[in-house]
Amino acid sequence: PTDAIHAMQGIATWMAGHAKALSVYDRPIWREAGLSGDAVSRIGPMVEVHDASPAEGGPFALFGFVGVPPEGRADAQVLRQNILAQLGHLFGPEASEPQKLYLKDWAFDPHTATDADARPLYAHPTYGMPRAMTGLWDGKLHFAGTEVAPQFGGYIEGALEAAENALKI
């Protein structure tokens, strides 16, 4: 129904204003240098970086949240260059030469983002299930994403909460 579509289009996707980067290495060069692989930074596009590797074996990876607003990420090539430079600054020159750099930017994903997602969030949105999205298809269609969670929307806890609520139906 049209009111359900409008309700969905009006829900800002929590991660759509963000981007994530994952750089993959054949060895944990940051650990070899005595570093944890975790960083919080105000210089460069990533605001936080984490070691996303297993304790042993590989592949080894550094994962980070990009804290630049969507309009500042429109040129993916420039963003990639800046991410690599930041990794090199934080973890040493070898970190700027990963085997692979993955970048996922939800703000430019036509299947995820809405126009509202292009604006940065300055406060955590209040989520919950809009009335227009309940009882659809004679109660056979259920939404269980973090953006419809009543308490922890936008977080993994919200995704789990929404899934549990959908299972109770």
Tab-separated table of N, CA, C and O in Angstrom, residues 8-20 48 65-66 70 73 104-107 112-114 116-128 145-149 152-159:
chain	number	residue	atom	x	y	z
A	8	MET	N	8.160	3.568	4.670
A	8	MET	CA	9.510	3.018	4.457
A	8	MET	C	10.455	4.072	3.909
A	8	MET	O	11.612	4.154	4.331
A	9	GLN	N	9.966	4.888	2.978
A	9	GLN	CA	10.815	5.924	2.400
A	9	GLN	C	11.178	6.999	3.412
A	9	GLN	O	12.183	7.687	3.261
A	10	GLY	N	10.384	7.128	4.471
A	10	GLY	CA	10.639	8.141	5.478
A	10	GLY	C	11.557	7.687	6.601
A	10	GLY	O	11.881	8.480	7.482
A	11	ILE	N	11.971	6.431	6.582
A	11	ILE	CA	12.846	5.919	7.637
A	11	ILE	C	14.299	6.064	7.195
A	11	ILE	O	14.715	5.456	6.214
A	12	ALA	N	15.034	6.861	7.927
A	12	ALA	CA	16.463	7.007	7.605
A	12	ALA	C	17.162	5.694	7.945
A	12	ALA	O	16.943	5.111	8.992
A	13	THR	N	17.972	5.217	7.026
A	13	THR	CA	18.735	3.994	7.252
A	13	THR	C	19.956	4.371	8.070
A	13	THR	O	20.769	5.178	7.629
A	14	TRP	N	20.083	3.791	9.254
A	14	TRP	CA	21.130	4.203	10.182
A	14	TRP	C	22.502	4.225	9.528
A	14	TRP	O	23.255	5.183	9.658
A	15	MET	N	22.890	3.185	8.825
A	15	MET	CA	24.240	3.135	8.265
A	15	MET	C	24.365	3.866	6.934
A	15	MET	O	25.460	4.021	6.413
A	16	ALA	N	23.279	4.340	6.362
A	16	ALA	CA	23.362	4.963	5.041
A	16	ALA	C	24.205	6.230	5.048
A	16	ALA	O	24.783	6.585	4.033
A	17	GLY	N	24.271	6.907	6.159
A	17	GLY	CA	25.105	8.097	6.217
A	17	GLY	C	26.576	7.779	6.405
A	17	GLY	O	27.409	8.663	6.450
A	18	HIS	N	26.898	6.504	6.513
A	18	HIS	CA	28.256	6.077	6.806
A	18	HIS	C	28.837	5.239	5.672
A	18	HIS	O	28.132	4.799	4.788
A	19	ALA	N	30.108	5.016	5.778
A	19	ALA	CA	30.794	4.088	4.882
A	19	ALA	C	31.751	3.274	5.743
A	19	ALA	O	32.156	3.711	6.821
A	20	LYS	N	32.059	2.093	5.286
A	20	LYS	CA	33.017	1.234	5.981
A	20	LYS	C	34.114	0.846	5.006
A	20	LYS	O	33.872	0.671	3.819
A	48	GLU	N	37.386	5.649	13.263
A	48	GLU	CA	37.844	4.557	14.112
A	48	GLU	C	38.242	3.384	13.230
A	48	GLU	O	37.686	3.176	12.165
A	65	PHE	N	35.343	2.709	10.230
A	65	PHE	CA	34.184	3.529	9.909
A	65	PHE	C	34.675	4.841	9.318
A	65	PHE	O	35.534	5.498	9.901
A	66	VAL	N	34.106	5.226	8.191
A	66	VAL	CA	34.446	6.490	7.543
A	66	VAL	C	33.532	7.558	8.121
A	66	VAL	O	32.309	7.408	8.105
A	70	PRO	N	28.445	12.158	3.357
A	70	PRO	CA	28.325	11.584	2.009
A	70	PRO	C	28.838	12.477	0.879
A	70	PRO	O	29.504	11.990	-0.030
A	73	ARG	N	32.370	12.087	0.206
A	73	ARG	CA	32.798	10.749	-0.210
A	73	ARG	C	32.400	10.440	-1.643
A	73	ARG	O	32.544	9.306	-2.095
A	104	LYS	N	32.474	0.015	1.333
A	104	LYS	CA	31.019	-0.070	1.196
A	104	LYS	C	30.445	1.244	1.683
A	104	LYS	O	30.578	1.608	2.838
A	105	ASP	N	29.805	1.953	0.780
A	105	ASP	CA	29.225	3.246	1.089
A	105	ASP	C	27.723	3.175	0.859
A	105	ASP	O	27.249	3.230	-0.267
A	106	TRP	N	26.973	3.047	1.944
A	106	TRP	CA	25.526	2.891	1.837
A	106	TRP	C	24.847	4.140	1.292
A	106	TRP	O	23.765	4.055	0.737
A	107	ALA	N	25.448	5.312	1.455
A	107	ALA	CA	24.822	6.539	0.986
A	107	ALA	C	24.632	6.537	-0.526
A	107	ALA	O	23.762	7.241	-1.042
A	112	THR	N	19.516	0.806	-0.683
A	112	THR	CA	19.581	1.016	0.762
A	112	THR	C	19.194	2.435	1.140
A	112	THR	O	18.369	2.639	2.021
A	113	ALA	N	19.802	3.405	0.503
A	113	ALA	CA	19.685	4.791	0.944
A	113	ALA	C	18.469	5.499	0.360
A	113	ALA	O	18.037	5.234	-0.756
A	114	THR	N	17.955	6.432	1.150
A	114	THR	CA	16.897	7.340	0.700
A	114	THR	C	17.495	8.740	0.651
A	114	THR	O	18.629	8.963	1.078
A	116	ALA	N	16.826	11.129	2.557
A	116	ALA	CA	17.091	11.544	3.940
A	116	ALA	C	18.459	11.057	4.404
A	116	ALA	O	19.062	11.663	5.296
A	117	ASP	N	18.953	9.975	3.821
A	117	ASP	CA	20.229	9.410	4.246
A	117	ASP	C	21.430	10.231	3.785
A	117	ASP	O	22.525	10.035	4.287
A	118	ALA	N	21.236	11.123	2.845
A	118	ALA	CA	22.353	11.937	2.357
A	118	ALA	C	22.724	13.018	3.367
A	118	ALA	O	23.807	13.574	3.296
A	119	ARG	N	21.825	13.295	4.304
A	119	ARG	CA	22.109	14.286	5.338
A	119	ARG	C	22.719	13.583	6.547
A	119	ARG	O	22.207	12.554	6.988
A	120	PRO	N	23.785	14.126	7.103
A	120	PRO	CA	24.401	13.472	8.263
A	120	PRO	C	23.466	13.495	9.470
A	120	PRO	O	22.681	14.427	9.646
A	121	LEU	N	23.546	12.439	10.273
A	121	LEU	CA	22.768	12.368	11.504
A	121	LEU	C	23.558	13.039	12.622
A	121	LEU	O	24.724	12.735	12.823
A	122	TYR	N	22.913	13.934	13.334
A	122	TYR	CA	23.568	14.608	14.446
A	122	TYR	C	23.100	14.050	15.784
A	122	TYR	O	23.644	14.369	16.821
A	123	ALA	N	22.077	13.240	15.721
A	123	ALA	CA	21.575	12.565	16.925
A	123	ALA	C	21.049	11.204	16.472
A	123	ALA	O	20.668	11.023	15.321
A	124	HIS	N	21.048	10.284	17.395
A	124	HIS	CA	20.556	8.949	17.065
A	124	HIS	C	19.051	9.036	16.804
A	124	HIS	O	18.314	9.575	17.622
A	125	PRO	N	18.578	8.537	15.650
A	125	PRO	CA	17.149	8.632	15.354
A	125	PRO	C	16.320	7.734	16.271
A	125	PRO	O	16.795	6.743	16.796
A	126	THR	N	15.070	8.117	16.433
A	126	THR	CA	14.119	7.285	17.157
A	126	THR	C	13.458	6.377	16.136
A	126	THR	O	12.861	6.855	15.171
A	127	TYR	N	13.614	5.078	16.335
A	127	TYR	CA	13.038	4.122	15.401
A	127	TYR	C	11.811	3.468	16.030
A	127	TYR	O	11.357	3.854	17.086
A	128	GLY	N	11.312	2.458	15.397
A	128	GLY	CA	10.132	1.733	15.828
A	128	GLY	C	9.344	1.345	14.589
A	128	GLY	O	9.594	1.853	13.498
A	145	GLY	N	14.338	-5.374	10.496
A	145	GLY	CA	15.612	-4.679	10.435
A	145	GLY	C	15.807	-3.771	11.633
A	145	GLY	O	14.850	-3.411	12.339
A	146	THR	N	17.028	-3.372	11.866
A	146	THR	CA	17.353	-2.534	13.026
A	146	THR	C	16.569	-1.228	13.034
A	146	THR	O	16.292	-0.668	14.087
A	147	GLU	N	16.162	-0.735	11.855
A	147	GLU	CA	15.443	0.536	11.787
A	147	GLU	C	13.994	0.452	12.260
A	147	GLU	O	13.318	1.470	12.348
A	148	VAL	N	13.495	-0.728	12.551
A	148	VAL	CA	12.130	-0.858	13.088
A	148	VAL	C	12.137	-1.346	14.535
A	148	VAL	O	11.093	-1.635	15.105
A	149	ALA	N	13.299	-1.421	15.136
A	149	ALA	CA	13.404	-1.870	16.532
A	149	ALA	C	12.879	-0.775	17.460
A	149	ALA	O	13.210	0.399	17.284
A	152	PHE	N	16.500	-0.306	20.442
A	152	PHE	CA	17.916	-0.213	20.094
A	152	PHE	C	18.147	-0.028	18.595
A	152	PHE	O	19.107	-0.540	18.040
A	153	GLY	N	17.258	0.690	17.938
A	153	GLY	CA	17.373	0.912	16.498
A	153	GLY	C	18.715	1.488	16.104
A	153	GLY	O	19.246	2.362	16.770
A	154	GLY	N	19.263	0.983	15.011
A	154	GLY	CA	20.547	1.456	14.519
A	154	GLY	C	21.723	0.640	15.009
A	154	GLY	O	22.822	0.772	14.493
A	155	TYR	N	21.501	-0.210	15.985
A	155	TYR	CA	22.570	-1.027	16.543
A	155	TYR	C	22.302	-2.500	16.252
A	155	TYR	O	21.176	-2.892	15.938
A	156	ILE	N	23.320	-3.337	16.419
A	156	ILE	CA	23.133	-4.775	16.237
A	156	ILE	C	22.076	-5.289	17.220
A	156	ILE	O	21.289	-6.174	16.888
A	157	GLU	N	22.039	-4.694	18.416
A	157	GLU	CA	21.018	-5.079	19.389
A	157	GLU	C	19.618	-4.830	18.835
A	157	GLU	O	18.687	-5.583	19.097
A	158	GLY	N	19.476	-3.745	18.077
A	158	GLY	CA	18.191	-3.432	17.455
A	158	GLY	C	17.804	-4.445	16.400
A	158	GLY	O	16.640	-4.830	16.286
A	159	ALA	N	18.784	-4.891	15.615
A	159	ALA	CA	18.504	-5.916	14.608
A	159	ALA	C	18.035	-7.201	15.282
A	159	ALA	O	17.073	-7.844	14.827
